[in-house]
Amino acid sequence: MRRSLEVWKMGTVNYLEALKLQEKLASDRKALKITDTLLSLQHPPTYTLGKRQTVHNLLIPDSELKAVGAELHYTQRGGDITFHGPHQAILYPIVSLRDIGLGARKYVEKLELTMIELASIYGVKAQVGKRCETGVWVEDRKIGAIGVRISSGITSHGLAFNMDPDLNYFKHIVPCGIADKDVTSLKKEADVELPAEEVIQEQLIACFVRIFGYNDVILKDKSVL
């Protein structure tokens, strides 16, 4: 059976704008108005809290967020607190799990594999975390985060892979609620020179397409929106 995916390459998008767009697309996907859709983008510096909202994992007072140039938003995705920012490749799949025959656990595993495969392109051996350690890791250093929302079988939110973000932002949080672990990036872990970030983001899309088994892919440049 052929599977179609529409990929939106969006550049840098404000977090709240991306959130509203995901909600609209998820509603349209549920109503069968659109096919499976993948948003590829970056965010300005933003901290987000998932449904396990443990605010004490934000180590900086709300009043000081503006000083470090970051926003804070509460979301309905799974997981705890994380950081999104420039030089981080983000994918938000709006897909019907029923149509592709996946349960929630298998879906998350495929998101993990997407990031693991991307890292392997650059000779970086990444793997899933230990029990209760979400995301993708290089030894005990986190390189990719996952936080998803599934409603009526339609996904939103997704994954964030660290290409070369300012890792100092992670010092203000306990990433995903996991203490005493470092955060890393492809830039720090790879022994080869990295290409332009747009190339890495396209490779991440290609890994997603292959692992999820899409046959027909429609690319749309939405960066001008």
Rosetta silent file (secondary structure, phi, psi, omega in degrees, C-alpha in Angstrom):
SEQUENCE: MRRSLEVWKMGTVNYLEALKLQEKLASDRKALKITDTLLSLQHPPTYTLGKRQTVHNLLIPDSELKAVGAELHYTQRGGDITFHGPHQAILYPIVSLRDIGLGARKYVEKLELTMIELASIYGVKAQVGKRCETGVWVEDRKIGAIGVRISSGITSHGLAFNMDPDLNYFKHIVPCGIADKDVTSLKKEADVELPAEEVIQEQLIACFVRIFGYNDVILKDKSVL
SCORE:     score description
SCORE:     0.000 S_00000001
   1 L     0.000  130.160 -178.934    0.000    0.000    0.000 S_00000001
   2 L   -78.935  139.945  179.728    1.396    3.395   -0.989 S_00000001
   3 L  -120.706  132.917 -178.165    1.727    6.012    1.738 S_00000001
   4 E  -107.437  143.613  178.307    1.846    9.739    1.042 S_00000001
   5 E  -138.636  130.149  173.897    3.555   12.389    3.147 S_00000001
   6 E  -101.215  124.399 -177.031    3.556   16.143    2.690 S_00000001
   7 E  -108.014  123.471  177.566    6.690   17.772    4.118 S_00000001
   8 E  -103.241  114.987  175.226    6.638   21.439    5.099 S_00000001
   9 E   -93.055  111.105 -164.472   10.110   23.017    5.336 S_00000001
  10 E  -111.961   -6.233 -178.018    9.386   26.029    7.525 S_00000001
  11 E    70.836 -141.020  179.978   12.651   27.600    8.666 S_00000001
  12 E   -96.435  127.206 -175.425   12.421   29.297   12.082 S_00000001
  13 L  -131.047  134.117  174.068    8.922   29.503   13.571 S_00000001
  14 L   -55.222  141.471 -173.516    7.696   30.997   16.852 S_00000001
  15 H   -60.435  -45.500 -177.650    6.662   28.188   19.204 S_00000001
  16 H   -65.351  -35.365  176.793    3.068   29.326   19.719 S_00000001
  17 H   -63.923  -41.992  178.729    2.548   29.739   15.968 S_00000001
  18 H   -65.879  -35.961  179.571    3.805   26.191   15.423 S_00000001
  19 H   -64.761  -45.818  178.911    1.526   24.940   18.202 S_00000001
  20 H   -63.489  -39.568  179.278   -1.565   26.519   16.629 S_00000001
  21 H   -63.828  -43.303  178.698   -0.600   25.153   13.226 S_00000001
  22 H   -60.361  -41.683 -179.692   -0.209   21.643   14.643 S_00000001
  23 H   -62.434  -41.906  179.189   -3.641   21.835   16.260 S_00000001
  24 H   -66.621  -45.528 -178.918   -5.244   22.894   12.986 S_00000001
  25 H   -65.195  -37.799  178.412   -3.433   20.252   10.941 S_00000001
  26 H   -63.643  -40.200  177.012   -4.284   17.523   13.473 S_00000001
  27 H   -64.347  -42.752  179.066   -7.946   18.504   13.237 S_00000001
  28 H   -66.646  -36.949  179.279   -7.776   18.485    9.429 S_00000001
  29 H   -67.218  -40.809  178.159   -6.011   15.102    9.439 S_00000001
  30 H   -61.633  -36.392 -178.872   -8.676   13.625   11.714 S_00000001
  31 L   -84.867    4.765  178.902  -11.358   14.932    9.342 S_00000001
  32 L    64.011   26.296  178.262   -9.480   13.385    6.379 S_00000001
  33 L   -82.446  -22.694 -178.291   -9.016   16.827    4.803 S_00000001
  34 L  -135.281  164.719  174.444   -5.248   16.373    4.447 S_00000001
  35 L   -87.699  178.456  174.564   -2.740   13.550    4.120 S_00000001
  36 E   -55.640  138.997 -174.173   -0.013   12.796    6.682 S_00000001
  37 E  -133.357  140.445  179.448    2.085   15.937    7.126 S_00000001
  38 E  -122.815  121.829  176.461    5.580   16.531    8.526 S_00000001
  39 E   -95.724  126.410  176.941    6.707   19.956    9.761 S_00000001
  40 E  -115.587  120.665 -171.765   10.483   20.536    9.660 S_00000001
  41 E  -161.014  179.407  169.142   11.596   23.668   11.498 S_00000001
  42 E  -129.978  161.749  177.476   13.574   25.398   14.218 S_00000001
  43 L  -119.269  154.306  163.981   12.364   27.573   17.101 S_00000001
  44 L   -64.232  166.573 -177.286   13.696   30.709   18.782 S_00000001
  45 L   -54.314  120.446 -174.766   14.930   29.904   22.340 S_00000001
  46 E  -148.193  131.417  169.414   11.957   28.308   24.124 S_00000001
  47 E   -98.918  135.700  178.479   11.432   26.155   27.194 S_00000001
  48 E  -127.957  141.392  177.217    8.373   23.898   27.077 S_00000001
  49 E  -109.177  132.041  177.670    6.715   21.884   29.810 S_00000001
  50 L   -86.986 -166.905 -175.579    4.821   18.697   28.988 S_00000001
  51 L   -67.688  -20.045  177.430    1.901   17.115   30.812 S_00000001
  52 L   -85.653   27.255 -173.674    4.201   15.880   33.584 S_00000001
  53 L   -31.697   92.649  172.563    4.724   19.560   34.428 S_00000001
  54 L  -107.520   91.265 -172.600    7.382   19.558   37.107 S_00000001
  55 H   -62.896  -25.374 -179.961    8.089   23.255   37.325 S_00000001
  56 H   -66.144  -12.317  175.582   10.918   22.692   39.815 S_00000001
  57 H   -80.592   -4.022  168.142   12.889   21.273   36.886 S_00000001
  58 E   -91.237  111.357 -170.237   13.070   24.836   35.577 S_00000001
  59 L   -90.473    2.630 -179.543   16.129   26.076   37.458 S_00000001
  60 L  -119.639  136.030  178.904   15.790   29.722   36.489 S_00000001
  61 L   -60.856  145.349  178.895   13.090   32.081   37.866 S_00000001
  62 H   -52.181  -35.372 -176.518   10.406   33.047   35.354 S_00000001
  63 H   -65.879  -18.197 -177.494   11.451   36.674   35.862 S_00000001
  64 H   -99.971   -2.798 -178.427   14.911   35.914   34.463 S_00000001
  65 L   -61.063  -40.847 -178.572   13.785   34.136   31.301 S_00000001
  66 H   -62.156  -35.469 -178.672   13.690   37.372   29.334 S_00000001
  67 H   -64.465  -31.950  179.301   17.280   38.114   30.340 S_00000001
  68 H   -93.790    3.994  174.867   18.478   34.877   28.739 S_00000001
  69 L    75.821   29.584 -177.301   16.312   35.524   25.674 S_00000001
  70 L  -125.046  156.120  173.867   13.933   32.584   26.137 S_00000001
  71 E  -108.075  164.681  175.898   10.191   32.010   26.433 S_00000001
  72 E  -128.387  129.898  179.969    8.315   29.432   28.545 S_00000001
  73 E  -136.111  143.560  175.411    5.233   27.577   27.314 S_00000001
  74 E   -95.656  140.749 -176.106    3.028   24.830   28.717 S_00000001
  75 L  -134.078  172.513  177.578    1.930   22.094   26.300 S_00000001
  76 L  -103.627   14.627  176.504   -0.205   18.964   26.115 S_00000001
  77 L   -77.611  167.179  174.201    2.602   16.738   24.850 S_00000001
  78 L   -75.479  166.200  176.032    4.014   13.916   26.917 S_00000001
  79 L    95.135 -176.816 -175.266    7.172   14.316   28.921 S_00000001
  80 L  -106.788 -142.149 -176.408    8.669   16.938   31.190 S_00000001
  81 E   -85.248  144.982  173.897   10.591   20.130   30.484 S_00000001
  82 E  -148.873  173.859  179.758   12.838   20.576   27.468 S_00000001
  83 E  -119.797  137.629  171.037   14.510   23.310   25.434 S_00000001
  84 E  -121.039  141.204  179.409   14.018   24.227   21.794 S_00000001
  85 L  -167.457 -178.451  178.600   16.232   26.701   20.024 S_00000001
  86 L   -55.989  148.905  178.055   18.314   27.688   17.017 S_00000001
  87 L    68.551   26.160  174.744   20.550   25.001   15.468 S_00000001
  88 E  -124.233  127.744 -178.836   18.215   22.233   16.610 S_00000001
  89 E   -87.648  120.565 -176.131   16.405   20.140   13.982 S_00000001
  90 E  -116.817  134.837  173.110   12.747   19.672   14.901 S_00000001
  91 E  -122.047  128.477  174.039   10.195   17.372   13.276 S_00000001
  92 E  -116.748   98.404  177.836    6.489   17.548   14.087 S_00000001
  93 E   -80.967  130.441  171.523    4.662   14.641   12.403 S_00000001
  94 E  -110.990   87.461 -171.569    0.897   15.039   11.982 S_00000001
  95 L  -130.478  155.447  176.588    0.133   11.463   11.021 S_00000001
  96 E   -92.136  110.931 -179.634   -2.634    8.897   11.454 S_00000001
  97 H   -65.534  -31.299  179.543   -1.262    5.975   13.435 S_00000001
  98 H   -65.696  -40.162 -178.318   -4.221    3.859   12.404 S_00000001
  99 H   -67.035  -32.440 -179.149   -3.472    4.382    8.730 S_00000001
 100 H   -99.587    4.411  172.449    0.152    3.310    9.139 S_00000001
 101 L    68.057   39.048 -179.286   -0.709    0.506   11.572 S_00000001
 102 L  -120.393  144.918  168.738    1.327    1.643   14.570 S_00000001
 103 L   -90.693  174.305 -175.884    0.645    1.801   18.286 S_00000001
 104 H   -60.237  -44.985 -177.191    2.011    4.560   20.488 S_00000001
 105 H   -64.190  -45.050 -179.620    5.074    2.624   21.689 S_00000001
 106 H   -64.966  -35.698  178.236    6.096    1.522   18.211 S_00000001
 107 H   -61.303  -47.662 -179.887    5.625    5.069   16.948 S_00000001
 108 H   -63.414  -39.481  178.381    8.000    6.459   19.574 S_00000001
 109 H   -60.391  -37.785  178.921   10.520    3.720   18.800 S_00000001
 110 H   -71.089  -33.121  173.626   10.525    4.753   15.150 S_00000001
 111 H   -63.626  -41.883  176.666   11.106    8.396   16.131 S_00000001
 112 H   -60.298  -46.041 -179.589   14.091    7.200   18.170 S_00000001
 113 H   -61.917  -33.990  178.530   15.385    5.207   15.203 S_00000001
 114 H   -58.818  -45.702 -179.594   15.045    8.286   12.986 S_00000001
 115 H   -73.950  -36.340  178.321   17.503   10.211   15.158 S_00000001
 116 H   -62.570  -42.168  179.990   19.795    7.214   15.677 S_00000001
 117 H   -66.193  -40.153  177.881   20.067    6.739   11.918 S_00000001
 118 H   -60.777  -47.324  179.880   20.844   10.422   11.367 S_00000001
 119 H   -58.582  -38.132 -176.716   23.630   10.331   13.966 S_00000001
 120 H   -65.328  -25.836  177.892   25.096    7.225   12.323 S_00000001
 121 H   -58.841  -30.669 -176.606   25.536    9.131    9.040 S_00000001
 122 L  -106.088   20.021  175.626   28.224   11.144   10.840 S_00000001
 123 L    74.313   16.533 -179.612   29.816    8.193   12.622 S_00000001
 124 L  -100.148  122.193 -179.585   28.093    8.936   15.934 S_00000001
 125 L   -88.609  103.657  177.786   26.757    5.880   17.764 S_00000001
 126 L  -105.778  157.820  179.013   23.508    6.896   19.417 S_00000001
 127 E  -151.896  167.931  176.719   21.067    4.649   21.219 S_00000001
 128 E   -69.647  159.030 -179.176   17.840    4.732   23.182 S_00000001
 129 L   -76.788  172.086  174.322   18.076    5.591   26.849 S_00000001
 130 L   -72.747  178.606  179.885   17.893    3.253   29.800 S_00000001
 131 L   -51.984  130.985  179.849   14.619    2.660   31.597 S_00000001
 132 L    72.066    6.018  175.353   12.868    5.994   32.305 S_00000001
 133 L  -107.787   98.582 -177.237   15.443    7.844   30.155 S_00000001
 134 L   -75.656  164.655  175.250   13.517    9.148   27.169 S_00000001
 135 L    87.986 -162.618 -175.738   15.069   10.288   23.926 S_00000001
 136 E  -123.228  139.472 -169.930   18.305    9.340   22.193 S_00000001
 137 E  -129.410  152.375  167.677   21.727    9.269   23.816 S_00000001
 138 E  -113.981  102.986 -168.603   25.432    9.085   23.015 S_00000001
 139 L    56.996 -117.407 -179.325   26.684    7.093   26.007 S_00000001
 140 L  -107.914   25.678 -179.842   25.225    9.132   28.911 S_00000001
 141 E  -115.657  128.820 -174.896   24.838   12.367   26.943 S_00000001
 142 E   -84.499  128.220 -179.294   21.460   13.271   25.456 S_00000001
 143 E  -113.769  -17.962 -178.385   21.477   14.293   21.796 S_00000001
 144 E  -147.827  138.623 -178.659   17.778   14.057   20.910 S_00000001
 145 E  -113.540  150.927  176.902   14.491   14.572   22.747 S_00000001
 146 E  -131.253  134.008  173.766   11.032   13.157   22.102 S_00000001
 147 E  -151.174  115.908 -172.827    7.693   14.440   23.341 S_00000001
 148 E  -122.238  158.428  170.876    4.512   13.431   21.558 S_00000001
 149 E  -127.006  134.086  176.680    0.787   13.960   21.750 S_00000001
 150 E  -127.114  120.172 -179.250   -1.670   11.432   20.319 S_00000001
 151 E  -132.597  121.955 -177.566   -5.347   12.348   20.091 S_00000001
 152 L    54.826   34.740  178.568   -7.900   10.177   18.274 S_00000001
 153 L    79.255    4.235  179.679   -4.991    8.328   16.685 S_00000001
 154 E  -106.926  131.443 -177.971   -3.460   11.527   15.238 S_00000001
 155 E   -90.902  155.607  167.862    0.028   12.565   16.329 S_00000001
 156 E  -151.828  179.280 -169.030    1.469   16.004   17.002 S_00000001
 157 E    57.377 -155.960 -177.310    4.635   17.412   18.603 S_00000001
 158 E   159.870 -120.441 -173.288    7.548   15.053   17.940 S_00000001
 159 E  -130.718  155.678  175.967   11.338   15.129   18.121 S_00000001
 160 E  -136.033  120.916 -176.968   14.194   17.597   18.521 S_00000001
 161 E  -111.895  127.629 -176.917   17.728   16.683   17.461 S_00000001
 162 E   -79.536  105.246  173.156   20.675   18.790   18.619 S_00000001
 163 L   -79.547  -63.397  178.020   22.777   19.807   15.643 S_00000001
 164 L  -157.755   53.630  179.522   24.724   22.629   17.305 S_00000001
 165 L   -74.440  166.200  174.107   22.496   24.549   19.742 S_00000001
 166 L   -73.637  103.951 -174.305   23.842   26.734   22.547 S_00000001
 167 H   -69.761  -11.548  177.319   24.037   24.050   25.236 S_00000001
 168 H   -62.092  -27.731  178.681   24.179   26.693   27.973 S_00000001
 169 H   -61.859  -29.915 -178.691   20.391   26.942   27.728 S_00000001
 170 H   -73.145  -15.411  179.363   20.132   23.393   29.073 S_00000001
 171 H   -70.917  -15.429 -178.519   21.907   24.456   32.269 S_00000001
 172 H   -91.477    3.153 -179.451   18.734   26.283   33.335 S_00000001
 173 E  -139.895  166.747  165.681   16.615   23.105   33.377 S_00000001
 174 L  -100.268   94.629 -170.230   16.682   19.443   34.350 S_00000001
 175 H   -54.424  122.986  179.149   16.153   18.202   30.771 S_00000001
 176 H    57.099   20.264  177.559   13.138   15.857   30.600 S_00000001
 177 H    76.029   12.296 -178.025   13.349   15.562   34.381 S_00000001
 178 L  -104.706  108.522 -175.970   16.540   13.467   34.222 S_00000001
 179 L   -83.276  162.330  173.483   19.153   14.839   36.611 S_00000001
 180 L    61.552   28.490  175.845   22.936   14.363   36.516 S_00000001
 181 L  -127.544  142.747  179.766   23.085   13.773   32.761 S_00000001
 182 E   -86.888  159.727  172.782   24.763   15.949   30.160 S_00000001
 183 E  -110.680  140.773 -178.007   23.272   17.220   26.914 S_00000001
 184 L  -132.124 -174.788 -177.623   25.342   17.025   23.751 S_00000001
 185 L  -145.206  163.973  176.534   25.125   17.810   20.052 S_00000001
 186 H   -61.392  -37.842  179.386   26.106   16.372   16.704 S_00000001
 187 H   -59.293  -41.394 -178.347   28.751   19.099   16.423 S_00000001
 188 H   -74.235  -32.567 -171.386   30.396   17.957   19.669 S_00000001
 189 H   -92.292  -27.280 -175.538   30.193   14.234   18.961 S_00000001
 190 L   -79.545  142.252  177.499   31.067   13.983   15.264 S_00000001
 191 L   -95.084    6.568 -179.974   34.695   13.662   14.162 S_00000001
 192 L  -118.427  158.881  176.977   33.872   15.036   10.712 S_00000001
 193 L   -73.069  134.234 -176.897   33.034   18.520    9.529 S_00000001
 194 L   -85.858  147.214  175.780   29.299   18.991    9.339 S_00000001
 195 L   -76.766 -175.353  176.948   27.518   20.308    6.237 S_00000001
 196 L   -58.699  148.420 -176.844   25.048   23.209    6.294 S_00000001
 197 H   -60.451  -31.940  178.243   22.216   22.719    8.777 S_00000001
 198 H   -60.513  -36.257  178.026   19.670   22.631    5.982 S_00000001
 199 H   -65.261  -44.087  179.805   21.413   19.520    4.663 S_00000001
 200 H   -63.459  -41.237  179.078   21.236   17.835    8.079 S_00000001
 201 H   -64.489  -37.679  177.184   17.548   18.699    8.399 S_00000001
 202 H   -66.439  -36.150  177.046   16.897   17.211    4.953 S_00000001
 203 H   -67.070  -36.661  177.230   18.749   14.061    6.015 S_00000001
 204 H   -63.964  -41.464  175.975   16.593   13.857    9.127 S_00000001
 205 H   -60.428  -45.155 -178.807   13.492   14.077    6.933 S_00000001
 206 H   -61.800  -39.237  177.437   14.893   11.335    4.679 S_00000001
 207 H   -63.834  -42.853  178.781   15.504    9.082    7.705 S_00000001
 208 H   -61.132  -47.217 -178.499   11.930    9.660    8.882 S_00000001
 209 H   -59.193  -44.464 -178.003   10.504    8.889    5.436 S_00000001
 210 H   -68.039  -46.904 -175.180   12.457    5.645    5.150 S_00000001
 211 H   -67.737  -32.706 -179.823   11.798    4.369    8.659 S_00000001
 212 H   -91.762   -2.194  170.924    8.078    5.120    8.475 S_00000001
 213 L    73.269   37.173  176.791    7.771    3.626    4.991 S_00000001
 214 L   -84.488  139.708 -179.658    6.393    6.513    2.944 S_00000001
 215 L   -99.622  -41.185 -176.449    6.447    6.072   -0.837 S_00000001
 216 E  -110.885  119.145 -177.807    5.161    9.415   -2.101 S_00000001
 217 E  -121.922  126.560  177.987    6.708   12.554   -0.614 S_00000001
 218 E  -111.582  116.305  179.811    5.632   16.085   -1.507 S_00000001
 219 E   -92.045  132.364  177.679    8.067   18.827   -0.431 S_00000001
 220 E  -130.615  129.587  177.475    6.712   22.304    0.219 S_00000001
 221 E   -87.373  107.075 -179.688    8.786   25.361    1.118 S_00000001
 222 L  -108.032   13.597 -175.914    6.760   27.165    3.788 S_00000001
 223 L   -68.091  -14.939 -179.406    9.594   29.304    5.104 S_00000001
 224 L   -87.351   -4.957 -178.780    8.040   32.387    3.536 S_00000001
 225 L   -70.724    0.000    0.000    4.868   32.095    5.652 S_00000001
